[in-house]
Short mmCIF file of C-alpha atoms in Angstrom, two decimals:
data_model
loop_
_atom_site.label_atom_id
_atom_site.label_comp_id
_atom_site.label_asym_id
_atom_site.label_seq_id
_atom_site.Cartn_x
_atom_site.Cartn_y
_atom_site.Cartn_z
CA UNK A 793 143.54 -112.53 105.19
CA UNK A 794 141.78 -115.50 103.69
CA UNK A 795 140.17 -113.23 101.13
CA UNK A 796 143.64 -112.10 100.12
CA UNK A 797 144.76 -115.70 99.81
CA UNK A 798 141.84 -116.63 97.58
CA UNK A 799 142.49 -113.56 95.44
CA UNK A 800 146.10 -114.66 95.00
CA UNK A 801 144.97 -118.18 94.19
CA UNK A 802 142.53 -116.85 91.59
CA UNK A 803 145.25 -114.77 89.98
CA UNK A 804 147.61 -117.72 89.99
CA UNK A 805 145.04 -119.98 88.32
CA UNK A 806 144.22 -117.32 85.75
CA UNK A 807 147.82 -116.87 84.73
CA UNK A 808 148.55 -120.59 84.86
CA UNK A 809 146.23 -120.98 81.90
CA UNK A 810 147.74 -118.11 79.95
CA UNK A 811 151.43 -118.75 80.52
CA UNK A 812 153.70 -120.81 78.32
CA UNK A 813 156.44 -123.12 79.60
CA UNK A 814 159.99 -121.81 79.66
CA UNK A 815 161.95 -122.57 76.54
CA UNK A 816 165.47 -121.82 77.69
CA UNK A 817 166.56 -123.21 81.04
CA UNK A 818 169.77 -121.22 80.97
CA UNK A 819 167.88 -117.92 80.98
CA UNK A 820 165.08 -118.97 83.27
CA UNK A 821 165.60 -117.71 86.84
CA UNK A 822 163.72 -120.76 88.10
CA UNK A 823 166.66 -122.87 86.97
CA UNK A 824 170.29 -122.88 88.01
CA UNK A 825 173.35 -124.48 86.50
CA UNK A 826 174.39 -127.68 88.18
CA UNK A 827 177.77 -127.53 89.85
CA UNK A 828 178.06 -123.75 90.08
CA UNK A 829 177.80 -121.56 93.13
CA UNK A 830 175.43 -118.61 92.91
CA UNK A 831 175.90 -115.42 94.94
CA UNK A 832 173.59 -112.43 95.01
CA UNK A 833 173.08 -109.42 97.23
CA UNK A 834 170.14 -107.09 97.48
CA UNK A 835 170.61 -103.51 98.67
CA UNK A 836 167.66 -101.36 99.61
CA UNK A 837 165.23 -100.49 102.34
CA UNK A 838 162.82 -102.77 104.12
CA UNK A 839 161.62 -104.17 107.37
CA UNK A 840 160.55 -107.42 108.94
CA UNK A 841 158.19 -106.91 111.84
CA UNK A 842 158.73 -108.70 115.13
CA UNK A 843 155.51 -109.87 116.77
CA UNK A 844 157.04 -110.21 120.23
CA UNK A 845 156.50 -107.68 122.96
CA UNK A 846 159.76 -105.90 123.41
CA UNK A 847 161.11 -107.46 120.25
CA UNK A 848 162.53 -105.03 117.75
CA UNK A 849 161.61 -104.99 114.09
CA UNK A 850 164.39 -106.15 111.81
CA UNK A 851 165.59 -103.45 109.40
CA UNK A 852 166.53 -104.77 105.97
CA UNK A 853 169.27 -102.98 104.06
CA UNK A 854 171.45 -105.81 102.83
CA UNK A 855 170.16 -109.28 101.97
CA UNK A 856 172.64 -111.91 100.76
CA UNK A 857 171.71 -115.03 98.87
CA UNK A 858 173.84 -118.13 98.33
CA UNK A 859 172.99 -121.31 96.51
CA UNK A 860 174.67 -124.38 95.12
CA UNK A 861 173.05 -127.25 93.28
CA UNK A 862 174.78 -130.52 92.54
CA UNK A 863 173.16 -133.37 90.66
CA UNK A 864 171.23 -134.26 93.79
CA UNK A 865 172.67 -132.30 96.70
CA UNK A 866 171.74 -128.64 97.08
CA UNK A 867 172.11 -125.65 99.38
CA UNK A 868 169.80 -122.67 99.00
CA UNK A 869 169.77 -119.81 101.48
CA UNK A 870 170.11 -121.90 104.60
CA UNK A 871 168.34 -125.01 103.38
CA UNK A 872 170.51 -128.09 102.90
CA UNK A 873 168.85 -130.77 100.83
CA UNK A 874 169.28 -133.95 98.85
CA UNK A 875 166.88 -134.70 95.99
CA UNK A 876 166.65 -138.45 95.60
CA UNK A 877 163.99 -138.31 92.93
CA UNK A 878 163.63 -135.66 90.24
CA UNK A 879 161.93 -135.45 86.87
CA UNK A 880 160.29 -132.68 84.86
CA UNK A 881 157.30 -132.49 87.16
CA UNK A 882 158.24 -133.89 90.56
CA UNK A 883 161.12 -133.46 92.95
CA UNK A 884 161.28 -135.36 96.22
CA UNK A 885 163.95 -134.18 98.63
CA UNK A 886 165.20 -134.69 102.13
CA UNK A 887 166.27 -131.47 103.82
CA UNK A 888 167.52 -129.86 106.98
CA UNK A 889 167.16 -126.21 107.94
CA UNK A 890 167.17 -123.97 110.96
CA UNK A 891 163.76 -123.49 112.46
CA UNK A 892 162.68 -119.91 111.82
CA UNK A 893 160.90 -119.37 115.14
CA UNK A 894 164.10 -118.64 116.99
CA UNK A 895 164.60 -115.71 114.62
CA UNK A 896 162.16 -113.67 116.69
CA UNK A 897 164.42 -114.03 119.72
CA UNK A 898 167.78 -113.46 118.02
CA UNK A 899 168.62 -110.52 115.77
CA UNK A 900 171.32 -112.35 113.84
CA UNK A 901 169.51 -115.61 113.28
CA UNK A 902 170.04 -116.67 109.61
CA UNK A 903 166.29 -116.36 109.07
CA UNK A 904 166.72 -112.63 109.60
CA UNK A 905 169.62 -112.48 107.15
CA UNK A 906 168.53 -114.64 104.21
CA UNK A 907 164.89 -113.70 104.87
CA UNK A 908 163.27 -117.03 104.32
CA UNK A 909 159.63 -117.46 105.16
CA UNK A 910 158.51 -115.82 108.35
CA UNK A 911 155.46 -118.03 108.01
CA UNK A 912 156.14 -120.18 110.94
CA UNK A 913 154.66 -118.25 113.79
CA UNK A 914 151.25 -119.11 115.14
CA UNK A 915 149.47 -121.12 117.78
CA UNK A 916 145.96 -122.43 117.86
CA UNK A 917 144.71 -125.94 118.35
CA UNK A 918 142.20 -127.31 115.85
CA UNK A 919 139.58 -126.90 118.52
CA UNK A 920 140.37 -123.20 118.61
CA UNK A 921 139.18 -122.66 115.07
CA UNK A 922 136.53 -120.05 114.85
CA UNK A 923 137.48 -118.43 118.11
CA UNK A 924 138.25 -114.77 118.14
CA UNK A 925 141.39 -113.45 119.66
CA UNK A 926 139.34 -111.72 122.33
CA UNK A 927 138.00 -115.06 123.57
CA UNK A 928 141.38 -115.89 125.05
CA UNK A 929 142.23 -114.64 128.46
CA UNK A 930 145.35 -112.67 127.94
CA UNK A 931 147.70 -112.53 130.90
CA UNK A 932 149.62 -109.41 131.63
CA UNK A 933 152.81 -108.87 129.70
CA UNK A 934 156.13 -110.58 130.24
CA UNK A 935 159.51 -109.02 129.52
CA UNK A 936 161.77 -110.93 127.14
CA UNK A 937 164.54 -110.65 129.70
CA UNK A 938 162.53 -112.80 132.09
CA UNK A 939 162.40 -115.69 129.68
CA UNK A 940 164.61 -118.74 129.66
CA UNK A 941 166.74 -119.00 126.54
CA UNK A 942 164.85 -120.26 123.47
CA UNK A 943 167.44 -122.33 121.61
CA UNK A 944 167.96 -122.55 117.88
CA UNK A 945 166.58 -125.78 116.46
CA UNK A 946 167.45 -127.81 113.41
CA UNK A 947 164.55 -129.27 111.47
CA UNK A 948 164.83 -132.21 109.10
CA UNK A 949 162.23 -133.70 106.85
CA UNK A 950 160.86 -134.33 103.39
CA UNK A 951 159.71 -131.99 100.67
CA UNK A 952 157.71 -132.76 97.55
CA UNK A 953 157.57 -130.23 94.72
CA UNK A 954 155.24 -130.48 91.78
CA UNK A 955 155.86 -128.23 88.78
CA UNK A 956 153.38 -127.68 86.01
CA UNK A 957 154.28 -126.56 82.51
CA UNK A 958 153.29 -122.98 83.19
CA UNK A 959 155.53 -121.83 86.02
CA UNK A 960 153.16 -123.00 88.71
CA UNK A 961 154.59 -124.90 91.65
CA UNK A 962 152.98 -126.82 94.49
CA UNK A 963 155.04 -127.72 97.51
CA UNK A 964 154.35 -129.96 100.47
CA UNK A 965 156.85 -130.18 103.30
CA UNK A 966 157.06 -132.11 106.54
CA UNK A 967 159.80 -131.42 109.07
CA UNK A 968 160.66 -132.68 112.52
CA UNK A 969 163.00 -131.24 115.12
CA UNK A 970 166.11 -133.38 114.65
CA UNK A 971 168.10 -131.37 117.20
CA UNK A 972 165.91 -132.44 120.11
CA UNK A 973 165.17 -128.86 121.17
CA UNK A 974 161.38 -128.80 120.99
CA UNK A 975 160.73 -132.31 119.60
CA UNK A 976 157.78 -131.25 117.48
CA UNK A 977 156.70 -131.27 113.85
CA UNK A 978 155.60 -128.92 111.07
CA UNK A 979 153.63 -129.38 107.88
CA UNK A 980 153.51 -126.83 105.10
CA UNK A 981 151.61 -126.55 101.83
CA UNK A 982 152.41 -123.79 99.39
CA UNK A 983 151.48 -122.77 95.88
CA UNK A 984 153.75 -120.45 93.92
CA UNK A 985 153.28 -118.82 90.56
CA UNK A 986 155.90 -117.03 88.49
CA UNK A 987 154.50 -114.71 85.89
CA UNK A 988 156.32 -112.94 83.10
CA UNK A 989 154.71 -109.56 82.57
CA UNK A 990 156.62 -108.59 79.44
CA UNK A 991 157.44 -110.37 76.22
CA UNK A 992 161.15 -109.88 76.81
CA UNK A 993 160.81 -111.54 80.24
CA UNK A 994 162.37 -108.58 82.07
CA UNK A 995 159.44 -107.92 84.37
CA UNK A 996 158.44 -110.83 86.55
CA UNK A 997 155.92 -111.30 89.31
CA UNK A 998 156.08 -114.09 91.86
CA UNK A 999 153.01 -114.86 93.91
CA UNK A 1000 152.85 -117.45 96.63
CA UNK A 1001 150.40 -118.44 99.30
CA UNK A 1002 149.98 -121.34 101.63
CA UNK A 1003 149.38 -122.64 105.10
CA UNK A 1004 151.67 -123.91 107.83
CA UNK A 1005 150.73 -126.25 110.60
CA UNK A 1006 152.88 -126.51 113.70
CA UNK A 1007 152.61 -129.01 116.50
CA UNK A 1008 151.84 -127.93 120.04
CA UNK A 1009 155.36 -128.90 121.14
CA UNK A 1010 156.90 -126.40 118.75
CA UNK A 1011 154.60 -123.54 119.69
CA UNK A 1012 154.83 -124.30 123.37
CA UNK A 1013 158.62 -124.32 123.33
CA UNK A 1014 158.94 -120.90 121.69
CA UNK A 1015 155.81 -119.07 122.83
CA UNK A 1016 154.68 -120.93 125.89
CA UNK A 1017 155.55 -119.73 129.37
CA UNK A 1018 156.25 -122.19 132.16
CA UNK A 1019 158.38 -122.91 135.18
CA UNK A 1020 161.52 -122.60 133.09
CA UNK A 1021 160.87 -118.83 132.87
CA UNK A 1022 161.36 -116.32 135.65
CA UNK A 1023 157.75 -115.19 135.77
CA UNK A 1024 154.79 -115.49 138.06
CA UNK A 1025 152.76 -118.71 137.68
CA UNK A 1026 149.66 -116.72 136.82
CA UNK A 1027 151.28 -115.82 133.51
CA UNK A 1028 152.05 -119.34 132.40
CA UNK A 1029 150.87 -120.07 128.88
CA UNK A 1030 150.55 -123.43 127.14
CA UNK A 1031 151.15 -123.34 123.39
CA UNK A 1032 148.81 -125.25 121.11
CA UNK A 1033 149.10 -126.64 117.60
CA UNK A 1034 148.21 -124.12 114.94
CA UNK A 1035 147.62 -123.46 111.26
CA UNK A 1036 148.68 -120.16 109.77
CA UNK A 1037 148.00 -118.66 106.36
CA UNK A 1038 150.64 -116.72 104.54
CA UNK A 1039 150.95 -114.89 101.23
CA UNK A 1040 153.75 -113.08 99.46
CA UNK A 1041 154.42 -111.25 96.24
CA UNK A 1042 157.69 -110.23 94.63
CA UNK A 1043 158.07 -108.00 91.60
CA UNK A 1044 161.43 -107.95 89.86
CA UNK A 1045 162.68 -106.05 86.85
CA UNK A 1046 165.85 -107.12 85.05
CA UNK A 1047 167.81 -103.93 84.32
CA UNK A 1048 171.04 -105.49 83.05
CA UNK A 1049 172.54 -108.94 82.94
CA UNK A 1050 173.48 -108.68 86.61
CA UNK A 1051 171.28 -105.95 88.12
CA UNK A 1052 167.63 -106.28 89.02
CA UNK A 1053 165.18 -104.04 90.80
CA UNK A 1054 163.07 -105.88 93.38
CA UNK A 1055 159.96 -105.06 95.35
CA UNK A 1056 158.59 -107.59 97.77
CA UNK A 1057 155.95 -107.91 100.43
CA UNK A 1058 154.86 -110.76 102.64
CA UNK A 1059 152.35 -111.24 105.37
CA UNK A 1060 151.68 -114.07 107.77
CA UNK A 1061 148.58 -114.24 109.91
CA UNK A 1062 149.06 -115.38 113.48
CA UNK A 1063 146.22 -117.40 114.89
CA UNK A 1064 144.48 -116.43 118.08
CA UNK A 1065 146.31 -119.12 119.98
CA UNK A 1066 149.69 -117.53 119.58
CA UNK A 1067 148.58 -113.94 119.72
CA UNK A 1068 147.08 -114.82 123.10
CA UNK A 1069 150.55 -115.60 124.40
CA UNK A 1070 151.79 -112.96 126.80
CA UNK A 1071 154.91 -112.81 124.63
CA UNK A 1072 153.13 -111.65 121.51
CA UNK A 1073 151.88 -108.19 120.67
CA UNK A 1074 150.96 -108.46 116.97
CA UNK A 1075 148.66 -110.93 115.26
CA UNK A 1076 150.60 -110.82 112.02
CA UNK A 1077 154.13 -110.56 110.70
CA UNK A 1078 154.79 -108.33 107.73
CA UNK A 1079 157.93 -108.06 105.67
CA UNK A 1080 158.60 -105.58 102.92
CA UNK A 1081 161.64 -104.65 100.88
CA UNK A 1082 162.46 -102.44 97.92
CA UNK A 1083 165.88 -102.25 96.35
CA UNK A 1084 168.24 -103.59 93.74
CA UNK A 1085 169.83 -107.02 93.54
CA UNK A 1086 173.18 -107.91 91.99
CA UNK A 1087 174.08 -111.38 90.76
CA UNK A 1088 177.77 -112.24 90.94
CA UNK B 1082 189.59 -150.08 15.17
CA UNK B 1083 185.89 -150.65 15.57
CA UNK B 1084 183.46 -147.96 16.61
CA UNK B 1085 183.07 -149.66 19.97
CA UNK B 1086 186.79 -149.55 20.63
CA UNK B 1087 186.95 -145.88 19.62
CA UNK B 1088 184.14 -145.04 22.04
CA UNK B 1089 185.83 -146.82 24.95
CA UNK B 1090 189.16 -145.11 24.19
CA UNK B 1091 187.49 -141.69 24.18
CA UNK B 1092 185.65 -142.39 27.45
CA UNK B 1093 188.86 -143.47 29.17
CA UNK B 1094 190.65 -140.34 27.94
CA UNK B 1095 187.84 -138.10 29.20
CA UNK B 1096 187.91 -139.84 32.58
CA UNK B 1097 191.69 -139.38 32.87
CA UNK B 1098 191.38 -135.71 31.94
CA UNK B 1099 188.65 -135.14 34.49
CA UNK B 1100 190.60 -136.87 37.26
CA UNK B 1101 193.75 -134.92 36.41
CA UNK B 1102 191.80 -131.67 36.40
CA UNK B 1103 190.18 -132.39 39.79
CA UNK B 1104 193.50 -133.43 41.26
CA UNK B 1105 195.07 -130.26 39.96
CA UNK B 1106 192.33 -128.10 41.54
CA UNK B 1107 192.75 -129.83 44.90
CA UNK B 1108 196.48 -129.40 44.92
CA UNK B 1109 196.09 -125.65 44.26
CA UNK B 1110 194.96 -125.23 47.86
CA UNK B 1111 197.04 -125.12 51.01
CA UNK B 1112 195.97 -127.89 53.37
CA UNK B 1113 196.31 -127.57 57.12
CA UNK B 1114 195.72 -130.25 59.70
CA UNK B 1115 195.91 -130.10 63.49
CA UNK B 1116 196.10 -133.15 65.69
CA UNK B 1117 194.37 -133.69 67.99
CA UNK B 1118 191.36 -131.82 66.65
CA UNK B 1119 189.37 -131.84 69.91
CA UNK B 1120 189.96 -131.63 73.63
CA UNK B 1121 187.79 -133.18 76.33
CA UNK B 1122 187.37 -131.40 79.68
CA UNK B 1123 185.31 -132.44 82.67
CA UNK B 1124 182.96 -129.49 82.30
CA UNK B 1125 182.71 -126.41 80.11
CA UNK B 1126 184.80 -123.54 81.41
CA UNK B 1127 187.73 -125.64 82.55
CA UNK B 1128 190.99 -124.96 80.68
CA UNK B 1129 192.36 -127.58 78.32
CA UNK B 1130 196.14 -127.94 78.08
CA UNK B 1131 197.58 -130.17 75.40
CA UNK B 1132 200.34 -130.53 72.81
CA UNK B 1133 199.17 -130.27 69.22
CA UNK B 1134 200.90 -130.92 65.92
CA UNK B 1135 200.17 -128.67 62.98
CA UNK B 1136 201.00 -129.90 59.48
CA UNK B 1137 200.49 -128.04 56.22
CA UNK B 1138 201.16 -128.66 52.56
CA UNK B 1139 201.14 -126.25 49.60
CA UNK B 1140 201.33 -126.75 45.78
CA UNK B 1141 204.42 -124.57 45.61
CA UNK B 1142 206.93 -123.07 48.09
CA UNK B 1143 205.37 -120.29 50.18
CA UNK B 1144 205.99 -117.99 53.13
CA UNK B 1145 203.41 -118.96 55.74
CA UNK B 1146 202.76 -118.29 59.40
CA UNK B 1147 200.43 -120.15 61.73
CA UNK B 1148 198.33 -118.23 64.26
CA UNK B 1149 196.30 -119.33 67.26
CA UNK B 1150 193.39 -116.91 66.89
CA UNK B 1151 195.46 -113.68 66.55
CA UNK B 1152 198.55 -114.92 68.33
CA UNK B 1153 201.54 -115.84 66.18
CA UNK B 1154 202.82 -119.37 66.81
CA UNK B 1155 205.40 -120.09 64.09
CA UNK B 1156 206.53 -119.03 60.58
CA UNK B 1157 208.04 -120.87 57.62
CA UNK B 1158 209.91 -119.25 54.73
CA UNK B 1159 209.85 -120.57 51.17
CA UNK B 1160 208.56 -124.00 52.17
CA UNK B 1161 206.17 -126.29 50.37
CA UNK B 1162 205.19 -128.07 53.58
CA UNK B 1163 205.77 -127.66 57.27
CA UNK B 1164 205.16 -129.23 60.63
CA UNK B 1165 205.24 -127.77 64.12
CA UNK B 1166 204.46 -129.25 67.53
CA UNK B 1167 203.52 -126.80 70.28
CA UNK B 1168 201.60 -126.55 73.57
CA UNK B 1169 198.28 -124.78 73.85
CA UNK B 1170 195.88 -123.90 76.68
CA UNK B 1171 192.35 -123.10 75.62
CA UNK B 1172 189.03 -122.66 77.41
CA UNK B 1173 186.85 -122.61 74.31
CA UNK B 1174 186.96 -123.82 70.74
CA UNK B 1175 189.85 -122.06 69.01
CA UNK B 1176 190.75 -121.38 65.37
CA UNK B 1177 194.25 -121.97 63.97
CA UNK B 1178 195.00 -120.09 60.75
CA UNK B 1179 197.72 -120.13 58.13
CA UNK B 1180 198.46 -116.65 56.74
CA UNK B 1181 200.58 -115.92 53.70
CA UNK B 1182 203.01 -113.01 53.28
CA UNK B 1183 200.09 -110.75 52.33
CA UNK B 1184 198.37 -111.60 55.62
CA UNK B 1185 195.70 -113.48 53.73
CA UNK B 1186 194.21 -116.52 55.42
CA UNK B 1187 194.90 -119.55 53.24
CA UNK B 1188 193.72 -122.29 55.61
CA UNK B 1189 191.83 -122.57 58.90
CA UNK B 1190 191.28 -125.42 61.32
CA UNK B 1191 189.36 -125.29 64.59
CA UNK B 1192 190.26 -127.23 67.73
CA UNK B 1193 187.05 -127.92 69.61
CA UNK B 1194 186.47 -128.24 73.33
CA UNK B 1195 183.95 -130.82 74.39
CA UNK B 1196 182.74 -131.44 77.91
CA UNK B 1197 182.65 -134.98 79.26
CA UNK B 1198 179.70 -133.79 81.32
CA UNK B 1199 177.50 -131.33 79.38
CA UNK B 1200 176.06 -128.25 81.11
CA UNK B 1201 172.92 -129.20 82.94
CA UNK B 1202 170.33 -127.23 84.85
CA UNK B 1203 168.11 -127.89 87.83
CA UNK B 1204 165.04 -126.20 89.12
CA UNK B 1205 165.82 -124.18 92.21
CA UNK B 1206 164.12 -125.30 95.39
CA UNK B 1207 164.29 -121.95 97.04
CA UNK B 1208 163.88 -121.17 100.67
CA UNK B 1209 160.22 -120.51 101.32
CA UNK B 1210 160.47 -116.83 100.74
CA UNK B 1211 163.16 -114.78 99.11
CA UNK B 1212 163.57 -111.50 97.30
CA UNK B 1213 165.59 -113.49 94.79
#
């Protein structure tokens, strides 16, 4: 997994030297017109895996996308934000969004509809680093039906984006549970590179990779097992803070002004800490999709 | 009459002839004016509704019609000048043309649309992962 990340990083750095800055904001998909709503739908075939035991994979046939950007306010696929500082290179924003962890427990969670990052799963304290999954004592399995309800949570925080002149973006994000559900925090660092593979800009590749850190409170709320659940005490599990690597790639080809073909794949590695939870069966989450997208 | 006086007289005559000639050339053309010449909207794409006044003048009586793009607005018969006030609704800069009886364009004026707030763009801060 880490090898894959470094490969992506190498490719990103290579292309960041070769690429030129965009010359026309109106035609650049990284930009959007201020004050106009944007609607898109993608139709195709894909799947988002569910790491939970008894949890069903999410089939992807129809993926909507909605965004609106004002001068400072914005909404983009479930993220509500306010950018209070913005220039050519930096954007500092405050944001709120639904925590994606609940998406593994609810089929129709927005994170399973807009398909934002499934990065967020994972549990391993810093002291767990270097341990293999097998080193954890894994209790016997627990049925999802035995679990107390894991509520949806609303996260709020700050996000800093740094854009270079060559379609390379660095993002740092801190969020805290503002809904009082799990009362924990998350930190995320991501690098994203958009590459034009043809002179006419029709074929584009987006690569991104990064790491997420989640506090023990967050992991314990969603993946821990305790007295709140209807299970034997021998199966109790205490979630720990964790850092998880993720990487994704999206290839898109502009067919007409409104139609695009898209192919995307993403993987997120779950640390040993979370995969040791009796709730979890897979140590990674994979999402893939191939189809066409239409911009209204 | 001295040579100096003769020279000045000739220069004045030439100047008068030139001015008369230029004035004659200018008056050969049909002139069209539209007021106001521009419309301000909050942002591009919004319709602009306003009353405009078209005024034209020709060197001799003519049959002329004024068009908004290809849409007929008003006609005058055997007039040397004309004026018409009418309402328009436009979403982009629009040409107004005077056509003679042979359907030849003899004058054109454009009414421009300007946005109080020009089109601006922002970088998207997308959700962490998206097929879009």
